[in-house]
XYZ file of C-alpha atoms in Angstrom:
685
model
C -71.111 73.272 -113.192
C -73.586 73.693 -110.353
C -73.127 72.034 -106.981
C -76.119 69.797 -107.763
C -74.760 68.635 -111.120
C -71.345 67.971 -109.602
C -72.963 65.360 -107.319
C -74.588 63.449 -110.185
C -73.023 60.342 -111.678
C -72.434 60.557 -115.429
C -75.640 58.643 -116.273
C -77.705 61.004 -114.138
C -75.941 63.913 -115.822
C -76.950 62.582 -119.255
C -80.565 62.403 -118.124
C -80.393 65.892 -116.582
C -78.985 67.251 -119.848
C -81.739 65.539 -121.849
C -84.406 67.035 -119.605
C -82.831 70.465 -119.943
C -82.762 70.027 -123.724
C -86.517 69.530 -123.791
C -87.256 65.877 -122.991
C -90.452 65.803 -120.977
C -90.026 64.226 -117.555
C -93.130 62.106 -118.096
C -91.334 60.460 -121.042
C -88.658 58.986 -118.792
C -88.839 55.204 -118.687
C -86.131 52.688 -117.819
C -85.790 48.923 -117.978
C -83.780 46.076 -116.524
C -83.415 43.430 -119.281
C -81.908 40.149 -117.992
C -81.608 37.069 -120.136
C -83.208 34.165 -118.223
C -80.266 31.806 -118.726
C -78.953 31.798 -115.153
C -79.314 33.361 -111.745
C -78.510 37.027 -111.140
C -75.201 37.848 -109.449
C -73.722 40.819 -107.605
C -72.700 42.358 -110.938
C -76.339 42.440 -112.042
C -77.162 44.184 -108.769
C -75.330 47.242 -110.102
C -77.668 47.430 -113.102
C -80.719 46.679 -110.970
C -79.860 49.418 -108.482
C -78.988 51.848 -111.283
C -82.163 51.401 -113.322
C -84.612 51.051 -110.459
C -82.762 53.750 -108.534
C -83.266 56.137 -111.465
C -86.922 55.179 -111.474
C -87.184 56.134 -107.815
C -85.188 59.343 -108.290
C -87.305 60.612 -111.186
C -90.581 58.916 -110.219
C -90.438 57.138 -113.568
C -91.604 53.616 -114.494
C -89.066 50.794 -114.813
C -89.891 47.698 -116.837
C -88.586 44.231 -116.075
C -88.011 42.740 -119.497
C -86.761 39.223 -120.062
C -84.706 39.056 -123.260
C -85.746 35.472 -123.897
C -84.500 34.913 -127.454
C -82.463 31.730 -126.937
C -84.626 28.745 -125.920
C -81.554 26.481 -125.849
C -80.337 28.108 -122.634
C -83.388 29.718 -121.017
C -85.722 28.246 -118.419
C -88.730 29.304 -116.355
C -86.683 28.515 -113.231
C -84.400 31.438 -114.070
C -87.332 33.769 -114.710
C -88.787 32.981 -111.290
C -85.421 33.369 -109.554
C -84.771 36.746 -111.198
C -88.158 38.109 -110.132
C -87.609 36.901 -106.587
C -84.163 38.550 -106.407
C -85.401 41.938 -107.623
C -88.320 41.906 -105.207
C -86.022 40.884 -102.367
C -83.768 43.860 -103.123
C -86.816 46.045 -102.545
C -87.685 47.120 -106.090
C -90.973 47.050 -107.997
C -91.277 47.020 -111.766
C -93.964 48.865 -113.689
C -94.531 46.160 -116.313
C -93.309 42.605 -116.669
C -92.322 42.211 -120.310
C -90.754 39.533 -122.491
C -88.981 39.881 -125.799
C -90.996 36.835 -126.818
C -94.070 39.079 -126.581
C -92.676 40.916 -129.603
C -91.705 37.935 -131.790
C -94.462 38.642 -134.326
C -93.630 42.346 -134.540
C -89.922 41.615 -134.910
C -90.718 39.107 -137.648
C -92.910 41.647 -139.456
C -90.136 44.233 -139.320
C -87.699 41.645 -140.673
C -90.049 41.055 -143.623
C -90.071 44.833 -144.144
C -86.257 44.879 -144.271
C -86.232 42.067 -146.847
C -88.757 43.908 -149.030
C -86.619 47.056 -148.835
C -83.532 45.138 -149.908
C -81.918 45.573 -146.481
C -81.854 41.915 -145.421
C -81.147 38.586 -147.092
C -81.081 34.875 -146.282
C -77.570 33.428 -146.239
C -76.822 29.696 -146.565
C -73.063 29.843 -145.974
C -71.416 28.015 -143.108
C -70.430 30.023 -140.040
C -66.751 29.721 -140.974
C -67.383 30.929 -144.510
C -69.356 33.937 -143.260
C -66.615 34.827 -140.823
C -64.013 34.709 -143.571
C -66.222 36.667 -145.956
C -66.659 39.482 -143.370
C -62.927 40.224 -143.464
C -60.861 41.515 -140.545
C -60.687 44.803 -138.634
C -57.966 45.943 -141.040
C -59.389 44.520 -144.283
C -62.826 44.990 -145.835
C -65.265 42.155 -146.219
C -66.396 40.791 -149.576
C -69.967 40.023 -150.669
C -71.043 36.444 -150.160
C -72.862 34.389 -152.803
C -76.295 35.081 -151.240
C -75.954 38.861 -150.753
C -77.650 39.797 -154.027
C -80.422 37.220 -153.938
C -83.724 38.725 -155.119
C -86.314 40.012 -152.676
C -88.749 37.289 -153.724
C -86.197 34.519 -153.188
C -85.325 35.911 -149.747
C -88.983 36.146 -148.742
C -89.500 32.545 -149.825
C -86.424 31.234 -147.987
C -87.264 33.173 -144.829
C -90.824 31.852 -144.840
C -89.471 28.306 -145.208
C -87.072 28.950 -142.312
C -90.070 29.959 -140.224
C -91.995 26.885 -141.348
C -89.248 24.599 -140.050
C -88.049 23.232 -143.384
C -84.366 23.791 -142.612
C -82.124 22.375 -139.928
C -80.179 24.457 -137.444
C -77.148 26.120 -138.983
C -78.332 25.798 -142.545
C -79.685 29.327 -143.077
C -79.675 32.684 -141.298
C -81.221 36.056 -142.061
C -78.643 38.868 -142.279
C -79.006 42.631 -142.450
C -77.392 44.175 -145.519
C -75.389 47.115 -144.133
C -71.707 47.793 -144.885
C -69.004 45.179 -145.474
C -66.277 47.824 -145.301
C -67.343 49.344 -142.003
C -64.528 49.650 -139.434
C -67.072 48.344 -136.925
C -67.184 44.590 -137.561
C -70.680 44.427 -136.066
C -71.977 46.459 -139.009
C -70.760 43.937 -141.581
C -74.086 42.294 -142.343
C -74.993 41.050 -138.841
C -77.306 38.086 -138.304
C -80.934 38.919 -137.514
C -82.451 35.419 -137.247
C -81.231 31.845 -136.906
C -82.970 28.464 -136.820
C -83.286 26.975 -133.313
C -85.464 23.897 -132.989
C -85.991 23.983 -129.247
C -89.156 24.470 -127.245
C -89.392 27.967 -125.777
C -90.350 28.325 -122.113
C -93.225 30.674 -123.045
C -94.060 30.210 -126.733
C -93.546 26.462 -126.829
C -93.019 25.254 -130.404
C -94.731 28.193 -132.117
C -91.427 29.393 -133.519
C -88.346 27.659 -134.831
C -86.559 30.868 -135.851
C -85.424 33.249 -133.141
C -84.195 36.850 -133.334
C -80.646 37.708 -132.313
C -80.072 39.882 -129.259
C -78.901 42.945 -131.202
C -82.004 42.931 -133.369
C -84.285 42.343 -130.406
C -82.746 44.720 -127.885
C -83.247 48.139 -129.451
C -86.547 47.276 -131.098
C -87.924 46.063 -127.756
C -86.779 49.304 -126.139
C -88.640 51.167 -128.878
C -91.824 49.116 -128.484
C -91.804 49.820 -124.732
C -90.831 53.476 -125.317
C -87.772 53.234 -123.075
C -86.096 56.636 -122.910
C -82.641 55.535 -121.743
C -81.314 52.078 -122.556
C -78.463 51.566 -120.103
C -76.021 48.787 -120.986
C -72.630 47.642 -119.800
C -69.483 48.662 -121.644
C -69.185 45.557 -123.812
C -72.199 46.897 -125.748
C -70.556 50.201 -126.609
C -69.515 48.914 -130.043
C -73.100 47.721 -130.511
C -74.514 51.239 -130.219
C -74.004 51.989 -133.926
C -75.943 48.841 -134.825
C -78.597 49.677 -132.202
C -79.144 53.020 -133.925
C -79.119 51.549 -137.447
C -81.838 49.068 -136.565
C -83.947 51.852 -135.039
C -83.451 53.995 -138.131
C -85.179 51.327 -140.225
C -88.441 51.194 -138.280
C -88.695 54.435 -136.305
C -91.867 56.516 -136.267
C -90.743 60.134 -135.833
C -93.824 60.864 -133.733
C -92.688 58.386 -131.061
C -89.877 58.582 -128.534
C -86.553 57.227 -129.766
C -84.533 55.314 -127.151
C -80.886 56.199 -126.628
C -78.275 53.655 -125.558
C -75.631 54.635 -123.038
C -73.018 52.414 -121.408
C -71.535 52.090 -117.952
C -68.853 49.819 -116.522
C -69.902 46.401 -115.328
C -69.129 45.481 -111.746
C -66.406 42.913 -111.265
C -65.608 41.511 -107.844
C -62.302 40.102 -106.681
C -61.914 36.410 -105.788
C -64.857 35.292 -107.886
C -66.139 34.941 -111.446
C -69.063 36.881 -112.900
C -69.748 34.936 -116.087
C -73.040 33.039 -115.947
C -71.464 30.363 -118.120
C -68.691 29.856 -115.578
C -71.083 29.999 -112.656
C -73.141 27.317 -114.406
C -69.981 25.214 -114.732
C -69.486 25.460 -110.963
C -73.048 24.223 -110.471
C -72.928 21.437 -113.055
C -69.546 20.158 -111.831
C -70.968 20.093 -108.285
C -68.115 22.300 -107.084
C -70.942 24.124 -105.305
C -74.293 22.784 -104.172
C -76.333 24.984 -106.530
C -76.909 28.521 -107.764
C -77.760 29.582 -104.213
C -74.699 28.033 -102.594
C -73.585 30.636 -100.009
C -70.133 30.787 -101.620
C -71.579 31.901 -104.960
C -71.689 35.609 -105.931
C -75.328 35.171 -106.962
C -77.921 37.296 -105.225
C -79.672 34.117 -104.095
C -76.373 32.780 -102.719
C -75.691 36.016 -100.856
C -79.249 35.997 -99.509
C -78.856 32.420 -98.244
C -75.533 33.337 -96.669
C -77.216 36.097 -94.683
C -76.613 39.235 -96.731
C -79.353 41.845 -96.545
C -80.928 43.904 -99.345
C -79.697 47.050 -97.596
C -76.086 45.861 -97.630
C -76.142 45.090 -101.357
C -77.798 48.393 -102.217
C -75.266 50.218 -100.077
C -72.460 48.326 -101.781
C -73.794 49.462 -105.144
C -73.913 53.067 -103.945
C -70.369 52.959 -102.580
C -69.002 51.240 -105.694
C -70.541 53.937 -107.862
C -71.207 54.121 -111.598
C -68.095 54.315 -113.745
C -67.134 54.668 -117.399
C -64.256 52.205 -117.080
C -64.223 48.552 -116.108
C -62.485 47.861 -112.820
C -62.417 45.270 -110.072
C -64.015 46.042 -106.721
C -62.386 44.346 -103.754
C -64.753 41.867 -102.123
C -63.755 43.358 -98.760
C -65.953 46.380 -99.582
C -68.964 44.082 -99.932
C -68.051 42.436 -96.629
C -67.653 45.860 -95.040
C -71.189 46.771 -96.138
C -72.774 43.681 -94.603
C -70.826 44.121 -91.359
C -71.995 47.717 -91.075
C -75.610 46.711 -91.645
C -75.640 43.680 -89.364
C -73.834 45.552 -86.599
C -76.895 47.801 -86.405
C -79.546 45.115 -86.728
C -78.319 41.642 -85.733
C -79.363 40.163 -82.395
C -76.428 39.321 -80.109
C -76.413 35.739 -78.928
C -73.863 33.258 -77.616
C -72.645 30.133 -79.382
C -69.621 27.882 -78.911
C -68.172 26.278 -82.019
C -65.184 24.403 -80.541
C -66.355 23.510 -77.040
C -64.454 22.592 -73.915
C -66.227 21.946 -70.646
C -65.908 24.487 -67.833
C -67.081 23.709 -64.296
C -67.589 26.443 -61.687
C -66.724 24.453 -58.587
C -68.170 26.892 -56.046
C -71.472 27.336 -57.896
C -74.287 25.246 -56.372
C -75.090 22.003 -58.192
C -78.569 22.001 -59.699
C -78.908 25.772 -59.474
C -80.129 27.581 -62.591
C -80.234 31.337 -63.016
C -82.012 33.188 -65.786
C -79.853 36.088 -66.856
C -80.764 39.014 -69.089
C -78.784 39.636 -72.277
C -79.004 42.766 -74.414
C -80.230 42.087 -77.938
C -78.263 44.828 -79.663
C -76.276 47.607 -77.983
C -76.474 49.636 -81.225
C -80.266 49.782 -80.920
C -81.592 51.018 -77.560
C -85.063 49.736 -78.485
C -83.966 46.200 -79.326
C -84.814 44.835 -75.896
C -83.323 41.841 -74.109
C -83.709 38.087 -73.999
C -83.210 35.468 -71.307
C -80.140 33.234 -71.054
C -79.964 30.281 -68.617
C -76.810 29.944 -66.490
C -75.652 26.872 -64.589
C -72.625 25.257 -62.946
C -71.389 23.494 -66.113
C -70.738 25.494 -69.268
C -69.100 25.249 -72.653
C -66.535 27.847 -73.665
C -64.366 28.080 -76.787
C -61.292 25.857 -76.522
C -59.062 28.687 -77.782
C -60.277 30.917 -74.941
C -58.210 28.962 -72.402
C -54.496 28.401 -71.950
C -52.856 26.899 -68.924
C -50.123 29.479 -69.223
C -50.021 32.556 -71.417
C -48.231 35.847 -71.885
C -49.405 39.258 -70.790
C -51.179 39.901 -74.116
C -53.528 36.908 -73.722
C -56.714 38.405 -72.270
C -58.698 35.202 -71.941
C -58.831 32.526 -69.259
C -55.638 31.111 -67.731
C -54.845 29.356 -64.487
C -54.660 31.880 -61.694
C -56.155 34.759 -63.700
C -59.642 36.234 -63.925
C -62.012 36.924 -66.811
C -65.688 37.769 -66.992
C -68.296 35.472 -68.457
C -70.466 37.625 -70.706
C -73.542 38.938 -68.849
C -72.594 36.785 -65.843
C -69.788 36.358 -63.298
C -66.072 36.931 -63.009
C -64.297 33.570 -62.840
C -60.753 32.471 -62.006
C -58.986 29.464 -63.535
C -57.981 26.916 -60.891
C -57.131 23.562 -62.524
C -57.678 21.292 -65.523
C -58.432 17.630 -66.214
C -56.810 15.963 -69.207
C -57.338 12.725 -71.074
C -54.634 10.118 -71.701
C -53.448 12.025 -74.774
C -52.928 15.203 -72.785
C -55.971 17.003 -74.181
C -57.887 19.201 -71.759
C -61.357 17.783 -71.149
C -62.442 19.984 -68.235
C -61.469 23.371 -66.839
C -62.242 23.947 -63.194
C -62.659 27.476 -61.924
C -64.207 29.468 -59.138
C -66.583 32.397 -59.512
C -66.866 35.627 -57.599
C -70.534 35.146 -56.814
C -70.938 38.839 -55.998
C -69.710 39.940 -59.424
C -72.699 39.174 -61.636
C -73.203 41.701 -64.446
C -76.167 43.967 -63.920
C -76.534 43.124 -60.229
C -75.853 46.706 -59.257
C -73.224 45.816 -56.668
C -69.871 47.505 -56.501
C -68.150 44.192 -57.128
C -70.089 43.652 -60.361
C -68.537 46.744 -61.918
C -64.923 45.891 -61.210
C -62.787 45.494 -64.310
C -60.991 42.457 -65.688
C -59.145 42.318 -69.000
C -61.143 39.662 -70.832
C -64.742 38.681 -71.486
C -65.735 35.202 -72.727
C -68.917 33.943 -74.315
C -70.395 30.654 -73.096
C -73.451 28.403 -73.137
C -75.002 26.351 -70.375
C -74.422 22.681 -71.195
C -77.736 21.662 -69.685
C -79.684 24.058 -71.911
C -77.542 24.200 -75.067
C -78.903 23.422 -78.522
C -76.642 21.281 -80.661
C -76.469 22.572 -84.220
C -74.476 22.367 -87.432
C -72.548 25.487 -88.411
C -71.152 26.100 -91.885
C -68.235 28.493 -92.183
C -67.386 29.826 -95.631
C -64.162 31.115 -97.099
C -63.658 32.646 -100.525
C -64.447 30.249 -103.340
C -61.257 31.081 -105.219
C -57.687 31.528 -104.039
C -56.812 33.942 -106.850
C -57.989 37.550 -107.025
C -58.901 37.183 -110.700
C -59.343 33.442 -111.329
C -60.544 33.837 -114.916
C -57.792 36.237 -116.055
C -55.093 33.629 -116.747
C -54.541 32.645 -120.371
C -52.624 29.487 -119.478
C -54.929 28.200 -116.743
C -58.587 27.390 -116.302
C -60.449 29.349 -113.658
C -61.377 26.053 -112.003
C -57.693 25.546 -111.185
C -58.014 28.253 -108.541
C -60.976 26.832 -106.609
C -60.294 26.993 -102.876
C -60.495 23.415 -101.515
C -61.127 24.783 -98.029
C -63.937 27.182 -98.933
C -66.418 25.271 -96.754
C -65.879 24.090 -93.195
C -68.717 22.180 -91.532
C -68.882 22.090 -87.744
C -71.194 19.233 -86.830
C -71.410 19.878 -83.091
C -71.708 23.530 -82.215
C -73.633 24.526 -79.100
C -76.009 27.486 -79.005
C -77.986 29.261 -76.337
C -81.650 28.103 -76.339
C -82.973 31.476 -77.543
C -81.876 30.428 -81.036
C -84.453 27.649 -81.058
C -86.895 30.345 -82.224
C -84.739 31.494 -85.151
C -86.298 31.952 -88.601
C -84.690 32.204 -92.032
C -85.055 35.985 -91.998
C -83.341 36.483 -88.633
C -79.779 37.746 -88.387
C -77.527 37.029 -85.419
C -74.143 38.011 -84.130
C -72.567 35.028 -82.420
C -70.638 37.173 -79.977
C -66.908 37.364 -80.654
C -67.311 34.950 -83.612
C -69.155 36.680 -86.437
C -72.572 37.069 -88.042
C -74.761 34.052 -88.750
C -78.140 33.173 -90.215
C -80.335 30.073 -90.268
C -80.000 27.953 -93.415
C -82.902 26.463 -95.366
C -81.464 22.976 -94.746
C -82.531 23.262 -91.105
C -85.097 20.815 -89.771
C -86.961 20.527 -86.494
C -84.328 18.016 -85.369
C -81.205 19.684 -86.772
C -80.634 23.418 -86.967
C -78.069 24.620 -89.521
C -76.489 28.075 -89.411
C -74.424 29.780 -92.094
C -71.642 32.183 -91.250
C -72.302 35.385 -93.169
C -69.077 37.212 -92.358
C -66.636 37.533 -89.500
C -66.506 40.465 -87.137
C -63.350 41.549 -88.907
C -61.537 40.810 -92.166
C -59.249 37.860 -91.492
C -58.418 37.355 -95.180
C -56.144 40.407 -95.272
C -53.761 38.637 -92.901
C -53.527 35.630 -95.232
C -52.796 37.548 -98.426
C -49.123 37.596 -99.433
C -47.466 40.946 -100.006
C -47.861 41.964 -103.655
C -44.823 41.640 -105.873
C -43.659 45.095 -107.019
C -44.051 45.694 -110.757
C -41.854 47.772 -113.068
C -39.187 48.023 -110.365
C -41.451 50.235 -108.260
C -41.387 49.847 -104.484
C -44.229 47.885 -102.948
C -45.503 50.977 -101.187
C -46.334 52.586 -104.529
C -48.065 49.447 -105.753
C -50.574 49.446 -102.905
C -51.853 52.988 -102.808
C -55.257 53.530 -101.241
C -55.199 50.572 -98.873
C -53.369 48.960 -96.006
C -49.713 48.123 -96.637
C -48.683 44.454 -96.652
C -47.604 43.059 -93.345
C -43.960 43.573 -92.504
C -43.545 46.968 -94.148
C -44.899 49.248 -91.428
C -46.612 48.554 -88.140
C -50.394 48.473 -88.117
C -50.634 51.361 -85.660
C -48.450 53.535 -87.906
C -50.599 52.704 -90.910
C -53.740 53.642 -88.978
C -52.196 57.011 -88.146
C -51.222 57.533 -91.771
C -54.722 56.800 -93.092
C -56.436 58.724 -90.294
C -54.526 61.947 -90.983
C -56.566 62.467 -94.156
C -59.785 60.967 -92.821
C -61.730 64.221 -92.451
C -60.982 65.147 -96.071
C -62.589 62.008 -97.479
C -66.160 61.251 -98.491
C -68.230 58.569 -100.187
C -66.527 55.331 -101.159
C -63.073 56.709 -100.300
C -64.241 57.377 -96.742
C -65.786 53.906 -96.518
C -62.589 52.318 -97.838
C -60.454 54.234 -95.333
C -62.659 53.130 -92.447
C -62.546 49.532 -93.679
C -58.730 49.703 -93.843
C -58.518 50.999 -90.283
C -60.821 48.213 -89.096
C -58.569 45.628 -90.770
C -55.362 47.101 -89.401
C -56.772 47.337 -85.895
C -56.817 43.530 -85.732
C -53.021 43.678 -85.381
C -52.976 46.419 -82.743
C -52.890 45.807 -78.999
C -54.047 48.063 -76.213
C -50.520 49.002 -75.166
C -49.893 50.470 -78.632
C -53.214 52.288 -78.819
C -53.484 53.806 -75.334
C -50.687 56.429 -75.809
C -52.673 57.919 -78.712
C -55.593 58.738 -76.409
C -53.716 61.968 -75.681
C -53.572 63.072 -79.346
C -53.947 66.844 -79.719
C -57.519 68.052 -80.182
C -56.749 69.617 -83.566
C -55.672 66.227 -84.994
C -59.268 65.103 -85.396
C -58.564 62.504 -88.081
C -56.059 60.666 -85.904
C -58.469 60.690 -82.969
C -61.189 59.227 -85.205
C -58.816 56.490 -86.348
C -57.927 55.675 -82.744
C -61.622 55.582 -81.820
C -62.385 53.132 -84.650
C -59.468 50.919 -83.619
C -60.606 51.041 -80.001
C -63.976 49.654 -81.075
C -62.229 46.638 -82.589
C -60.307 45.981 -79.371
C -63.492 46.168 -77.323
C -65.164 43.678 -79.688
C -62.225 41.327 -79.125
C -62.749 41.367 -75.359
C -60.714 44.357 -74.144
C -62.217 45.530 -70.852
C -63.122 49.179 -70.473
C -61.079 51.138 -67.965
C -60.851 54.728 -66.781
C -58.516 55.740 -69.644
C -60.904 54.307 -72.234
C -63.914 55.906 -70.573
C -62.166 59.277 -70.526
C -61.152 59.054 -74.207
C -64.713 58.121 -75.219
C -66.175 60.943 -73.116
C -63.906 63.513 -74.767
C -64.912 62.155 -78.186
C -68.604 62.418 -77.387
C -68.147 66.079 -76.441
C -66.120 67.029 -79.536
C -67.379 69.479 -82.168
C -66.546 67.132 -85.058
C -69.622 65.072 -86.005
C -67.600 62.151 -87.386
C -65.686 61.771 -84.137
C -68.877 62.019 -82.099
C -70.512 59.332 -84.266
C -67.575 56.942 -83.865
C -67.471 57.615 -80.130
C -71.172 56.731 -79.867
C -70.534 53.414 -81.634
C -67.658 52.587 -79.289
C -69.586 53.696 -76.197
C -72.193 51.051 -77.002
C -69.754 48.203 -77.581
C -70.195 46.722 -74.125
């Protein structure tokens, strides 16, 4: 195998082999064939990225074909939503097609099958047909309609088409093999009566083709070279080929069906029927509820096309069904937004802070960097005044040495502003703090160029000026389900696992005035809080922001340690990820993962980095600092330490001479991965 072929996924390898065997490259054509009976979800994104990605790779056309054969469940709303999602992901289709475009041709081919004695009209009940087909271990037996004459079948089928029969009274079946080990080959249904108006053809038809009959023939009509389906259609491939055998013109290209594993995501459901149940039961606000795994829901929550495409790349194309941890999707959006989101300040749980030695009525306009990851992102103005809001959790009257925020008698820096010192508090009758009084070192303003402005303190707090703050609603989202696989339990309904706390609404958050200009397409990092985007519910009087994802994965801390199976130790049950809390310290786990870091690539490398980022949330500076002296040859460990250091800096750890020295050494190293991580950390503050 060549180096190039070794890098191909198995679908790409099939195509490469076909081209080598003589298939002309200009015959390549792909399609994405959704049924318009619901909104697309993250699982569909895998198929979208695969098919359209192949189109881009081989410069081949990709059709968007709606398999609209069931008017009872399909709507124009779903067609429009699907088109919008694909365009938003950045893909363009060559032709917009509909299976309903081929209804007449499919009907004509069905007539051909009847005339050739390969199809017949059956009037049995569904239960009788099921019994007549036998079981996987016993052959089926002919039903009473199987040997009806061609003329009788033509007459009955024409009357079905004319609307003479009610739903369920007659179906058209292919006459194949009642003893086939593949149950799908035991005289499958081709047409059934459905007296519903179709979203495109109206009431022109009252018989509709089944998916299996429609799928392959539509591929053939469109001259699709590779029909890529998910694994549940593997057993259908024999039927796909049989149907093609009946109508194929040997001078035309014959489609081939190949299957890949569908993408399943933890802590959610991927069935459109179950997603519809969530919508209809009003468990969620709609298909685009930000808690839904739909592409429209992810878009509303603040996910970007780039993050979803990257997630699809990292997840890969597989031959076996598996479950991808939702943390990988969250990792992808964090990575993307870290590079692109504008840094702003917002306070979600405010407490008033008064700088007693700052002049009353004075207002300063400070400059805040838009994004330290992008040197060309520019700056924006932030007003500063005597009275501010800070986060309530950022202050304690008394705290231990590991609390790096504001306390009485200790100093912290206000982001982009001054160093302040806690002096006193005012409390209400219930003992709740209503005001924090502090003093500022008025020579310590960030960016002033003075020696005092560069002196180090251990913590940095975000804030907003009360006088200038915008009051807004903020919606914070948790996972919609409490169970990793909510629809995998035989004895329970998936709805039993809905998380009652999946939505938290903060009615009075306070934002810096720069956010008044926000649009639905803008992405923001509320510093030290997470990534947020404007919601479509916003009005001129009430801004609403959705939390896309936190700066770090907080869910990992909530998950209970897995119960060992088959008497194996828990360590063996959790290979490839962080160990449950309580087994080994986070810093030891980081070292363990980092040792092999330079030997990893692709999704394994991304998963390792994500694990280190998670673990670093439980590491303090005192644990990390001794590893700054790790031997130069232990590059993986040094990379792991650098990644963890970035997390600490995001949490407010002040840079000092030891940190600066460690970063400098990393920037000068020969290993490109270490240099890249050092660059990211160097730009944290």
